[in-house]
Coordinates of C-alpha atoms in Angstrom, one line a residue:
Chain A
X15 CA 41.0 104.9 188.1
X16 CA 37.8 105.0 190.1
X17 CA 37.1 102.1 192.5
X18 CA 35.1 101.5 195.6
X19 CA 35.1 98.8 198.2
X20 CA 31.6 97.5 199.0
X21 CA 30.9 97.1 202.7
X22 CA 29.3 93.8 203.5
X23 CA 29.3 93.8 207.3
X24 CA 25.6 93.9 207.6
X25 CA 24.8 91.1 205.1
X26 CA 27.4 88.7 206.5
X27 CA 25.2 87.7 209.4
X28 CA 22.5 86.7 206.8
X29 CA 24.8 84.1 205.3
X30 CA 24.5 82.0 208.4
X31 CA 22.1 79.3 207.1
X32 CA 19.8 79.8 210.1
X33 CA 19.2 83.4 209.3
X34 CA 18.4 82.9 205.6
X35 CA 15.2 84.6 204.5
X36 CA 12.3 82.1 204.6
X37 CA 9.4 84.5 204.3
X38 CA 8.3 87.6 202.4
X39 CA 10.5 89.9 204.4
X40 CA 14.3 89.5 204.9
X41 CA 15.5 89.4 208.5
X42 CA 16.2 93.2 208.0
X43 CA 12.6 93.8 207.0
X44 CA 13.0 94.4 203.2
X45 CA 11.0 93.0 200.3
X46 CA 10.4 93.6 196.6
X47 CA 7.0 94.2 195.2
X48 CA 6.8 93.6 191.4
X49 CA 3.8 94.4 189.2
X50 CA 3.6 93.9 185.5
X51 CA 2.6 97.4 184.6
X52 CA 2.8 100.9 186.0
X53 CA 1.6 101.9 189.4
X54 CA 0.2 105.4 189.4
X55 CA 0.2 107.0 192.8
X56 CA 0.1 110.7 193.8
X57 CA 3.4 112.4 193.3
X58 CA 2.8 114.7 196.2
X59 CA 0.3 115.5 198.9
X60 CA -2.3 118.0 197.7
X61 CA -2.4 121.3 199.4
X62 CA -6.2 121.4 199.2
X63 CA -8.4 119.4 201.5
X64 CA -8.7 115.9 200.3
X65 CA -11.5 115.1 197.9
X66 CA -11.9 111.6 199.0
X67 CA -11.2 109.7 202.2
X68 CA -9.6 106.9 200.3
X69 CA -6.3 108.7 200.0
X70 CA -4.4 108.1 203.2
X71 CA -1.4 110.4 203.4
X72 CA 0.9 109.8 206.3
X73 CA 4.5 110.1 207.3
X74 CA 7.2 107.6 208.1
X75 CA 10.7 108.4 209.2
X76 CA 10.3 112.1 208.2
X77 CA 9.1 111.1 204.7
X78 CA 5.6 111.9 203.3
X79 CA 3.9 108.7 202.3
X80 CA 0.6 107.6 200.8
X81 CA -1.2 104.3 201.4
X82 CA -1.9 102.7 198.0
X83 CA -3.0 99.2 198.8
X84 CA -3.7 96.3 201.0
X85 CA -1.7 93.1 200.6
X86 CA -2.7 89.7 201.7
X87 CA -0.3 86.8 202.0
X88 CA -1.8 83.3 202.3
X89 CA -1.0 81.0 205.3
X90 CA 1.4 78.9 203.2
X91 CA 3.2 82.1 202.1
X92 CA 2.7 81.2 198.5
X93 CA -0.2 83.2 197.3
X94 CA -0.6 87.0 197.4
X95 CA -3.6 89.2 196.8
X96 CA -3.2 93.0 196.3
X97 CA -6.1 95.5 196.5
X98 CA -5.2 98.8 194.8
X99 CA -7.4 101.7 195.6
X100 CA -11.0 100.8 195.6
X101 CA -11.3 99.2 192.2
X102 CA -8.5 96.8 191.4
X103 CA -7.6 93.4 192.7
X104 CA -4.5 91.6 191.7
X105 CA -3.7 87.9 192.2
X106 CA -0.1 87.0 192.5
X107 CA 2.4 84.9 194.3
X108 CA 5.5 84.9 196.5
X109 CA 8.3 83.8 194.2
X110 CA 11.6 82.4 195.2
X111 CA 14.3 84.0 193.1
X112 CA 16.5 81.8 190.9
X113 CA 19.4 83.9 192.1
X114 CA 19.3 85.9 195.2
X115 CA 19.4 89.7 194.7
X116 CA 21.8 91.8 196.7
X117 CA 20.5 95.2 197.7
X118 CA 23.2 97.8 197.2
X119 CA 23.0 101.3 198.7
X120 CA 25.0 104.0 196.9
X121 CA 25.8 107.1 198.8
X122 CA 26.9 109.6 196.2
X123 CA 27.9 112.2 198.9
X124 CA 30.4 110.0 200.7
X125 CA 31.2 107.7 197.7
X126 CA 30.3 104.7 199.8
X127 CA 28.6 101.5 198.6
X128 CA 26.9 99.1 201.1
X129 CA 25.6 95.7 200.3
X130 CA 22.9 96.0 202.9
X131 CA 20.6 93.0 202.3
X132 CA 20.1 89.8 200.3
X133 CA 16.6 89.0 198.9
X134 CA 15.6 85.5 198.2
X135 CA 11.9 86.2 197.4
X136 CA 9.8 88.7 195.8
X137 CA 6.0 89.4 195.7
X138 CA 5.0 89.1 192.1
X139 CA 1.9 90.2 190.3
X140 CA 2.0 89.4 186.6
X141 CA -1.6 89.0 185.7
X142 CA -4.1 91.6 184.5
X143 CA -5.9 93.4 187.5
X144 CA -9.4 92.2 188.2
X145 CA -12.3 94.4 189.3
X146 CA -13.2 94.3 193.0
X147 CA -16.5 92.5 193.4
Chain B
X22 CA -1.7 88.0 207.0
X23 CA -2.7 91.4 205.7
X24 CA -0.4 94.4 205.4
X25 CA -0.9 98.1 204.4
X26 CA 1.2 99.1 201.5
X27 CA 2.5 102.7 201.5
X28 CA 4.9 104.5 199.2
X29 CA 7.1 107.5 199.9
X30 CA 5.8 110.4 197.8
X31 CA 7.7 111.5 194.8
X32 CA 9.8 108.4 194.2
X33 CA 11.7 108.8 191.0
X34 CA 11.1 106.2 188.3
X35 CA 14.5 104.7 189.2
X36 CA 16.5 105.3 192.2
X37 CA 20.2 106.1 192.0
X38 CA 20.6 105.2 195.7
X39 CA 19.4 101.6 195.7
X40 CA 20.2 99.0 193.2
X41 CA 19.8 95.3 192.9
X42 CA 22.5 92.9 191.9
X43 CA 22.2 89.2 191.1
X44 CA 24.4 87.3 193.4
X45 CA 25.9 84.3 191.7
X46 CA 27.2 81.3 193.6
X47 CA 30.8 82.4 193.6
X48 CA 29.9 85.8 195.0
X49 CA 27.8 84.2 197.7
X50 CA 30.7 81.9 198.5
X51 CA 33.0 84.9 198.8
X52 CA 30.6 86.6 201.1
X53 CA 30.2 83.4 203.2
X54 CA 33.9 82.8 203.5
X55 CA 34.8 84.1 206.9
X56 CA 38.5 83.5 206.3
X57 CA 38.8 85.7 203.3
X58 CA 38.5 89.4 203.9
X59 CA 35.5 89.4 201.5
X60 CA 36.6 92.4 199.6
X61 CA 34.2 93.1 196.9
X62 CA 34.9 96.1 194.7
X63 CA 33.5 98.0 191.8
X64 CA 36.2 99.2 189.5
X65 CA 36.4 101.1 186.2
X66 CA 39.3 102.3 184.1
X67 CA 37.8 105.8 184.0
X68 CA 34.6 107.6 184.8
X69 CA 33.0 107.5 181.4
X70 CA 33.6 105.3 178.4
X71 CA 34.9 102.3 180.2
X72 CA 32.6 99.8 181.9
X73 CA 32.4 98.8 185.5
X74 CA 33.6 95.5 186.8
X75 CA 32.9 93.8 190.1
X76 CA 35.9 92.1 191.7
X77 CA 36.2 89.6 194.5
X78 CA 39.5 88.7 196.0
X79 CA 40.2 86.4 193.1
X80 CA 37.6 86.8 190.4
X81 CA 36.3 89.5 188.1
X82 CA 32.9 90.1 186.5
X83 CA 31.6 92.6 184.0
X84 CA 28.5 94.4 185.4
X85 CA 25.6 94.6 183.0
X86 CA 22.4 96.5 183.5
X87 CA 19.3 94.4 182.7
X88 CA 16.4 96.7 182.1
X89 CA 12.9 95.4 182.6
X90 CA 9.4 96.8 182.0
X91 CA 7.8 95.9 185.3
X92 CA 7.2 98.1 188.3
X93 CA 9.6 97.0 191.0
X94 CA 9.3 98.6 194.3
X95 CA 11.7 98.1 197.2
X96 CA 9.7 98.1 200.5
X97 CA 10.5 97.8 204.1
X98 CA 8.4 96.9 207.1
X99 CA 8.1 100.2 208.9
X100 CA 5.6 101.8 211.3
X101 CA 3.9 104.8 209.9
X102 CA 3.6 107.8 212.2
X103 CA -0.2 108.1 212.3
X104 CA -2.1 104.9 212.9
X105 CA -5.4 104.8 211.1
X106 CA -8.0 102.2 211.6
X107 CA -9.4 100.9 208.3
X108 CA -13.0 101.0 207.7
X109 CA -14.1 97.3 207.5
X110 CA -15.4 98.0 203.9
X111 CA -11.8 98.9 202.9
X112 CA -10.6 95.5 204.0
X113 CA -12.5 93.6 201.3
X114 CA -13.2 90.8 203.6
X115 CA -9.6 90.3 204.5
X116 CA -8.4 90.2 208.1
X117 CA -7.4 93.7 209.3
X118 CA -3.8 94.6 208.4
X119 CA -1.2 93.9 211.1
X120 CA 1.7 95.9 209.7
X121 CA 2.8 98.5 207.2
X122 CA 5.3 98.1 204.4
X123 CA 6.6 101.4 202.9
X124 CA 8.1 101.6 199.5
X125 CA 11.4 103.6 199.6
X126 CA 12.7 103.1 196.0
X127 CA 11.7 102.0 192.6
X128 CA 14.0 100.3 190.2
X129 CA 13.7 99.5 186.5
X130 CA 16.7 97.2 186.3
X131 CA 18.9 94.7 188.0
X132 CA 22.6 94.3 187.6
X133 CA 23.8 90.9 186.3
X134 CA 27.4 89.8 186.5
X135 CA 29.3 88.1 183.6
X136 CA 32.5 86.3 184.5
X137 CA 35.5 87.8 182.7
X138 CA 39.3 87.7 183.1
X139 CA 40.9 90.4 185.2
X140 CA 43.5 92.4 183.2
X141 CA 46.4 94.3 184.5
X142 CA 46.8 97.7 182.8
X143 CA 50.5 97.8 181.9
X144 CA 50.5 101.1 180.0
X145 CA 52.7 102.9 182.5
X146 CA 54.9 100.0 183.4
X147 CA 58.4 100.2 182.0
X148 CA 60.6 97.3 180.9
X149 CA 63.8 96.8 182.9
X150 CA 66.7 95.3 181.1
X151 CA 69.2 95.2 184.0
X152 CA 71.0 98.3 183.1
X153 CA 72.6 100.4 185.9
X154 CA 70.9 103.7 185.1
X155 CA 67.3 102.7 185.4
X156 CA 65.1 105.8 185.8
X157 CA 62.0 105.0 187.8
X158 CA 59.7 107.4 185.9
X159 CA 60.2 110.3 183.6
X160 CA 59.9 113.7 185.1
X161 CA 57.9 114.0 188.4
X162 CA 55.6 111.1 187.9
X163 CA 55.4 109.2 191.1
X164 CA 56.7 105.6 191.0
X165 CA 54.0 103.0 190.7
X166 CA 53.9 100.1 193.1
X167 CA 52.3 96.8 192.4
X168 CA 49.4 97.8 194.7
X169 CA 48.9 100.9 192.6
X170 CA 48.8 98.7 189.5
X171 CA 46.1 96.5 191.1
X172 CA 44.1 99.5 192.1
X173 CA 44.4 101.0 188.6
X174 CA 43.4 97.8 186.7
X175 CA 40.0 96.1 186.2
X176 CA 41.1 92.9 187.9
X177 CA 40.9 91.1 191.2
X178 CA 44.1 91.1 193.3
X179 CA 44.7 87.3 192.8
X180 CA 44.3 87.5 189.0
X181 CA 46.6 90.5 189.0
X182 CA 49.3 88.7 191.0
X183 CA 49.1 85.6 188.7
X184 CA 49.5 87.8 185.7
X185 CA 52.3 89.8 187.3
X186 CA 54.3 86.6 188.0
X187 CA 53.6 85.2 184.5
X188 CA 54.9 88.5 182.9
X189 CA 58.0 88.6 185.2
X190 CA 56.9 91.7 187.0
X191 CA 59.5 93.2 189.4
X192 CA 60.0 96.1 191.7
X193 CA 63.1 98.1 190.7
X194 CA 64.0 101.3 192.6
X195 CA 60.5 101.4 194.0
X196 CA 58.9 101.2 190.5
X197 CA 56.9 98.3 189.2
X198 CA 58.4 97.1 185.9
X199 CA 58.6 94.0 183.7
X200 CA 61.9 92.3 183.2
X201 CA 63.0 92.1 179.6
X202 CA 63.2 88.5 178.2
X203 CA 67.0 88.8 177.8
X204 CA 67.5 90.1 181.3
X205 CA 65.1 87.5 182.7
X206 CA 67.1 84.8 181.0
X207 CA 70.3 86.0 182.5
X208 CA 68.7 86.4 185.9
X209 CA 67.3 82.8 185.7
X210 CA 70.7 81.4 184.6
X211 CA 72.6 83.2 187.4
X212 CA 70.1 82.1 190.0
X213 CA 70.1 78.5 188.9
X214 CA 74.0 78.4 188.7
X215 CA 74.2 79.9 192.2
X216 CA 71.6 77.7 193.9
X217 CA 73.0 74.6 192.2
X218 CA 76.5 75.5 193.3
X219 CA 75.3 75.6 196.8
X220 CA 73.5 72.3 196.3
X221 CA 70.2 73.7 197.3
X222 CA 67.0 71.7 196.8
X223 CA 65.2 73.2 193.8
X224 CA 61.9 72.2 195.4
X225 CA 62.6 74.1 198.6
X226 CA 64.3 77.4 197.8
X227 CA 64.1 80.3 200.3
X228 CA 64.5 83.8 198.8
X229 CA 67.2 85.0 201.1
X230 CA 69.2 81.8 200.6
X231 CA 68.9 82.2 196.8
X232 CA 69.7 85.9 196.9
X233 CA 72.8 85.4 199.2
X234 CA 74.0 82.7 196.8
X235 CA 73.5 84.9 193.8
X236 CA 75.3 87.9 195.4
X237 CA 78.4 85.9 196.3
X238 CA 79.9 86.0 192.8
X239 CA 79.0 89.6 192.1
X240 CA 81.5 92.4 192.1
X241 CA 81.0 95.4 194.3
X242 CA 80.2 98.0 191.6
X243 CA 76.8 97.1 190.2
X244 CA 74.7 94.1 190.8
X245 CA 71.5 94.0 188.8
X246 CA 70.3 90.8 190.5
X247 CA 68.6 92.4 193.4
X248 CA 66.5 90.3 195.9
X249 CA 63.5 91.6 194.0
X250 CA 64.8 90.2 190.7
X251 CA 65.6 86.8 192.3
X252 CA 62.1 86.8 193.7
X253 CA 60.7 87.5 190.2
X254 CA 62.7 84.5 188.8
X255 CA 61.3 82.2 191.6
X256 CA 57.7 83.4 190.9
X257 CA 58.1 83.1 187.1
X258 CA 59.5 79.6 187.1
X259 CA 58.2 78.2 190.3
X260 CA 55.5 78.4 192.9
X261 CA 55.3 78.9 196.6
X262 CA 54.9 75.5 198.3
X263 CA 55.1 76.5 201.9
X264 CA 51.9 77.2 203.9
X265 CA 50.8 80.9 204.1
X266 CA 52.5 82.4 207.1
X267 CA 55.2 79.7 207.3
X268 CA 58.7 81.1 207.6
X269 CA 60.8 81.0 205.5
X270 CA 58.6 81.1 202.4
X271 CA 59.7 78.3 200.1
X272 CA 59.5 78.0 196.3
X273 CA 59.6 74.9 194.1
X274 CA 60.9 75.4 190.6
X275 CA 58.9 73.8 187.8
X276 CA 61.3 71.6 185.7
X277 CA 59.0 71.7 182.6
X278 CA 58.8 75.5 182.7
X279 CA 62.5 75.7 183.1
X280 CA 63.2 73.2 180.2
X281 CA 60.7 75.0 178.0
X282 CA 62.2 78.4 178.6
X283 CA 65.7 77.1 177.8
X284 CA 64.3 75.3 174.8
X285 CA 62.8 78.4 173.3
X286 CA 66.1 80.2 174.0
X287 CA 68.0 77.4 172.2
X288 CA 65.6 77.6 169.3
X289 CA 66.2 81.3 168.9
X290 CA 69.9 80.9 169.2
X291 CA 70.5 77.8 167.0
X292 CA 67.5 77.3 164.8
X293 CA 66.3 80.8 164.0
X294 CA 67.9 81.4 160.6
X295 CA 68.2 77.9 159.3
X296 CA 66.7 74.6 160.3
X297 CA 68.6 72.1 162.5
X298 CA 68.3 68.3 162.6
X299 CA 66.2 67.4 165.6
X300 CA 69.0 65.2 167.2
X301 CA 71.5 68.0 166.9
X302 CA 69.0 70.4 168.4
X303 CA 68.4 68.2 171.4
X304 CA 72.1 68.3 172.2
X305 CA 72.2 72.1 171.7
X306 CA 69.1 72.5 174.0
X307 CA 70.8 70.4 176.7
X308 CA 74.0 72.5 176.3
X309 CA 72.1 75.7 177.2
X310 CA 71.2 74.4 180.7
X311 CA 73.4 75.3 183.7
X312 CA 75.6 72.4 184.7
X313 CA 74.0 69.9 187.1
X314 CA 70.4 70.9 186.2
X315 CA 68.6 67.8 185.3
X316 CA 65.3 68.1 183.4
X317 CA 63.7 65.8 180.9
X318 CA 63.3 67.4 177.5
X319 CA 61.0 66.7 174.6
X320 CA 60.3 68.8 171.5
X321 CA 56.6 68.6 172.4
X322 CA 57.4 71.1 175.2
X323 CA 58.2 73.6 172.5
X324 CA 55.0 73.3 170.5
X325 CA 54.0 76.7 169.2
X326 CA 57.6 77.9 168.8
X327 CA 58.9 75.8 165.8
X328 CA 57.9 74.1 162.6
X329 CA 59.4 71.2 160.6
X330 CA 60.7 72.5 157.2
X331 CA 61.3 68.9 156.4
X332 CA 61.2 65.6 158.3
X333 CA 63.5 65.4 161.3
X334 CA 64.4 69.0 161.0
X335 CA 63.1 71.9 163.0
X336 CA 63.2 75.7 162.9
X337 CA 62.2 78.5 165.2
X338 CA 59.1 80.6 164.4
X339 CA 57.8 83.5 166.4
X340 CA 54.0 83.5 166.9
X341 CA 54.2 87.3 167.1
X342 CA 55.4 87.4 163.5
X343 CA 52.4 85.5 162.1
X344 CA 49.6 87.4 160.3
X345 CA 46.6 88.3 162.4
X346 CA 44.0 87.4 159.7
X347 CA 42.9 83.7 160.0
X348 CA 43.1 82.9 156.2
X349 CA 46.5 84.6 155.9
X350 CA 47.8 82.8 159.1
X351 CA 46.8 79.4 157.7
X352 CA 48.3 80.2 154.3
X353 CA 51.6 81.3 155.9
X354 CA 51.8 78.2 158.1
X355 CA 51.1 75.8 155.2
X356 CA 53.8 77.6 153.2
X357 CA 56.3 76.9 156.0
X358 CA 55.1 73.3 156.4
X359 CA 52.6 71.6 154.1
X360 CA 51.3 69.1 156.6
X361 CA 50.9 69.6 160.3
X362 CA 50.2 67.4 163.3
X363 CA 47.2 69.0 164.9
X364 CA 48.9 69.2 168.2
X365 CA 51.8 71.1 166.7
X366 CA 49.5 73.4 164.8
X367 CA 47.1 74.2 167.6
X368 CA 49.2 76.8 169.6
X369 CA 49.7 78.8 166.4
X370 CA 46.0 79.2 165.7
X371 CA 44.3 78.9 169.0
X372 CA 43.9 82.7 169.5
X373 CA 41.9 82.9 166.2
X374 CA 39.2 80.6 167.6
X375 CA 37.4 83.4 169.3
X376 CA 34.1 81.6 169.3
X377 CA 35.7 78.7 171.2
X378 CA 34.7 76.0 168.8
X379 CA 36.1 72.5 169.2
X380 CA 39.5 72.9 167.7
X381 CA 38.9 70.2 165.0
X382 CA 35.7 72.0 163.8
X383 CA 37.6 75.4 163.8
X384 CA 40.5 74.1 161.8
X385 CA 38.0 72.5 159.2
X386 CA 37.0 76.1 158.3
X387 CA 40.4 76.8 156.9
X388 CA 42.1 73.4 156.2
X389 CA 41.6 69.7 155.6
X390 CA 42.2 67.2 158.4
X391 CA 42.5 63.4 158.4
X392 CA 43.2 60.8 161.0
X393 CA 46.4 58.9 160.7
X394 CA 46.5 56.3 163.5
X395 CA 46.1 58.3 166.7
X396 CA 47.1 61.6 165.1
X397 CA 45.2 64.2 163.2
X398 CA 47.0 65.5 160.2
X399 CA 46.1 69.0 158.9
X400 CA 46.8 70.0 155.3
X401 CA 46.0 72.9 153.1
X402 CA 42.7 73.0 151.2
X403 CA 44.3 74.0 148.0
Chain C
X25 CA -18.2 133.7 188.2
X26 CA -18.9 131.2 185.4
X27 CA -15.2 131.4 184.4
X28 CA -14.1 130.8 188.0
X29 CA -16.4 127.8 188.3
X30 CA -15.1 126.2 185.1
X31 CA -11.6 126.9 186.3
X32 CA -12.1 125.2 189.7
X33 CA -13.9 122.4 187.9
X34 CA -10.8 121.7 185.8
X35 CA -8.7 122.0 189.0
X36 CA -10.8 119.4 190.7
X37 CA -10.5 117.1 187.7
X38 CA -6.8 117.4 187.5
X39 CA -6.4 117.1 191.2
X40 CA -8.4 113.9 191.0
X41 CA -6.1 112.7 188.2
X42 CA -3.1 113.5 190.3
X43 CA -4.5 111.6 193.2
X44 CA -5.4 108.5 191.2
X45 CA -4.1 105.2 192.5
X46 CA -4.2 102.7 189.7
X47 CA -2.3 99.9 188.2
X48 CA -1.9 100.3 184.4
X49 CA -1.4 96.8 183.2
X50 CA 1.2 96.0 180.5
X51 CA 0.4 93.1 178.3
X52 CA 4.0 92.2 177.6
X53 CA 7.1 91.9 179.8
X54 CA 10.5 92.7 178.4
X55 CA 14.0 92.5 179.8
X56 CA 15.9 92.0 176.5
X57 CA 18.1 95.0 176.8
X58 CA 21.4 94.6 178.5
X59 CA 24.1 97.2 178.6
X60 CA 27.4 97.7 180.2
X61 CA 27.5 100.2 183.1
X62 CA 29.8 103.2 183.2
X63 CA 31.2 104.5 186.5
X64 CA 28.9 107.6 186.2
X65 CA 26.0 105.3 185.6
X66 CA 26.7 103.3 188.7
X67 CA 26.0 106.4 190.9
X68 CA 22.9 107.7 189.0

């Protein structure tokens, strides 16, 4: 019968009330961005010279990345605004989750499972995008 | 505060690597408990077909995947390799970004957890009846220990242990097995006779003391009442009352459990084929006890094991022999006894109430009920 | 050369499509489906 013990060493320090997440990011620097809809972004970097300077390809920890937006969080950490590309503006909020979400990392190669973070908030955009004015 | 949002290129629609699981209060409590070893496990009976459960040290949940239609991206604050200064026009009047978040996984679902009862898988567990030629396992199959059983069952360890004790699980010749009811009865009787003969306190029994007492009267050739069997008896009919780590470990025997066990035994012995007057049965019940064992007895202890064929008479009935179908079950029960006290009836039909209705409402579906003083009397519809 | 031009025009259009950054809004939200998870499913 298959079974696996979930390692929890990393998250245990989060359960100290003083280290509980109070902001958009967890103390380990994770967050969830949720948008009601699909987010279309380039699947890969084009081999040809870029057609427009708005695409900002980059790298981060050996991974190719693309910049897709600019996020603004209000002073009181309640309201969020997201600019996508050059044309869309989304109004949203920082939502406290009814039940915290554990972030599980599955490593298929080693068969290990790690509960590596606990999220208490997410950044939520559930309204129709507005044009940028 | 403004932040640049990036995403790794080529993220799959849903990542197999990262998943989100709702943490209920009990899971959080388990994680927070520094005393416990916080052992959370995913388990499944097999790789396909069966479903996965999540177990803590003492609870079990079914894991369910809750799909949703939103985009959900897991992001972390991370410095990108090439810093680029944004053209002010690309800031849309916001303050310039002060950090970078990079999306590293997308997910289209969360796992939720539904509390369930852990179940020991007993398929490969033999029954031991105390015979001398017990074969651990057929052929070359390795003997199963209790820990093997826990590992092979969709259950937490605590739930497994409780069930193991309730079912009279025992280690015989290195193999986990269940004691047969007949052998368990003999083992209980011998244990009680021995500890009472030594005037031991039934609320503070140590295993080695009990085992030594049991072994005294045994002849040299074959003693089926091993230390493990005696321990099984103590766990089945009592509970550990000493603090964890205290030595010796002490058990207290539950008098009601003992009396009930002897009562069912007496019902099977004296009231299985014909009914017996209640007064007479009470004497027979007492007579099955080992000498010097004092327990209060009351026929209410035996609810779910007997019926009244007529007033002041009782007769044994095995729940296992009753029909599985609800209508049939009620019909059979009313054939045996036309009018039932609700409390006497309930244990015979409780398992049919799968929707967990109030028992009165459930019974109404199949029978009439009326109040007589404090009691509820149930009779057939027809 | 006309053919080549058309070809590169299509390329440019499809490259532009592939490079698009855009939120496609969904009017409804659903999370009604719940299913048990198999061991294989856990890892994929």
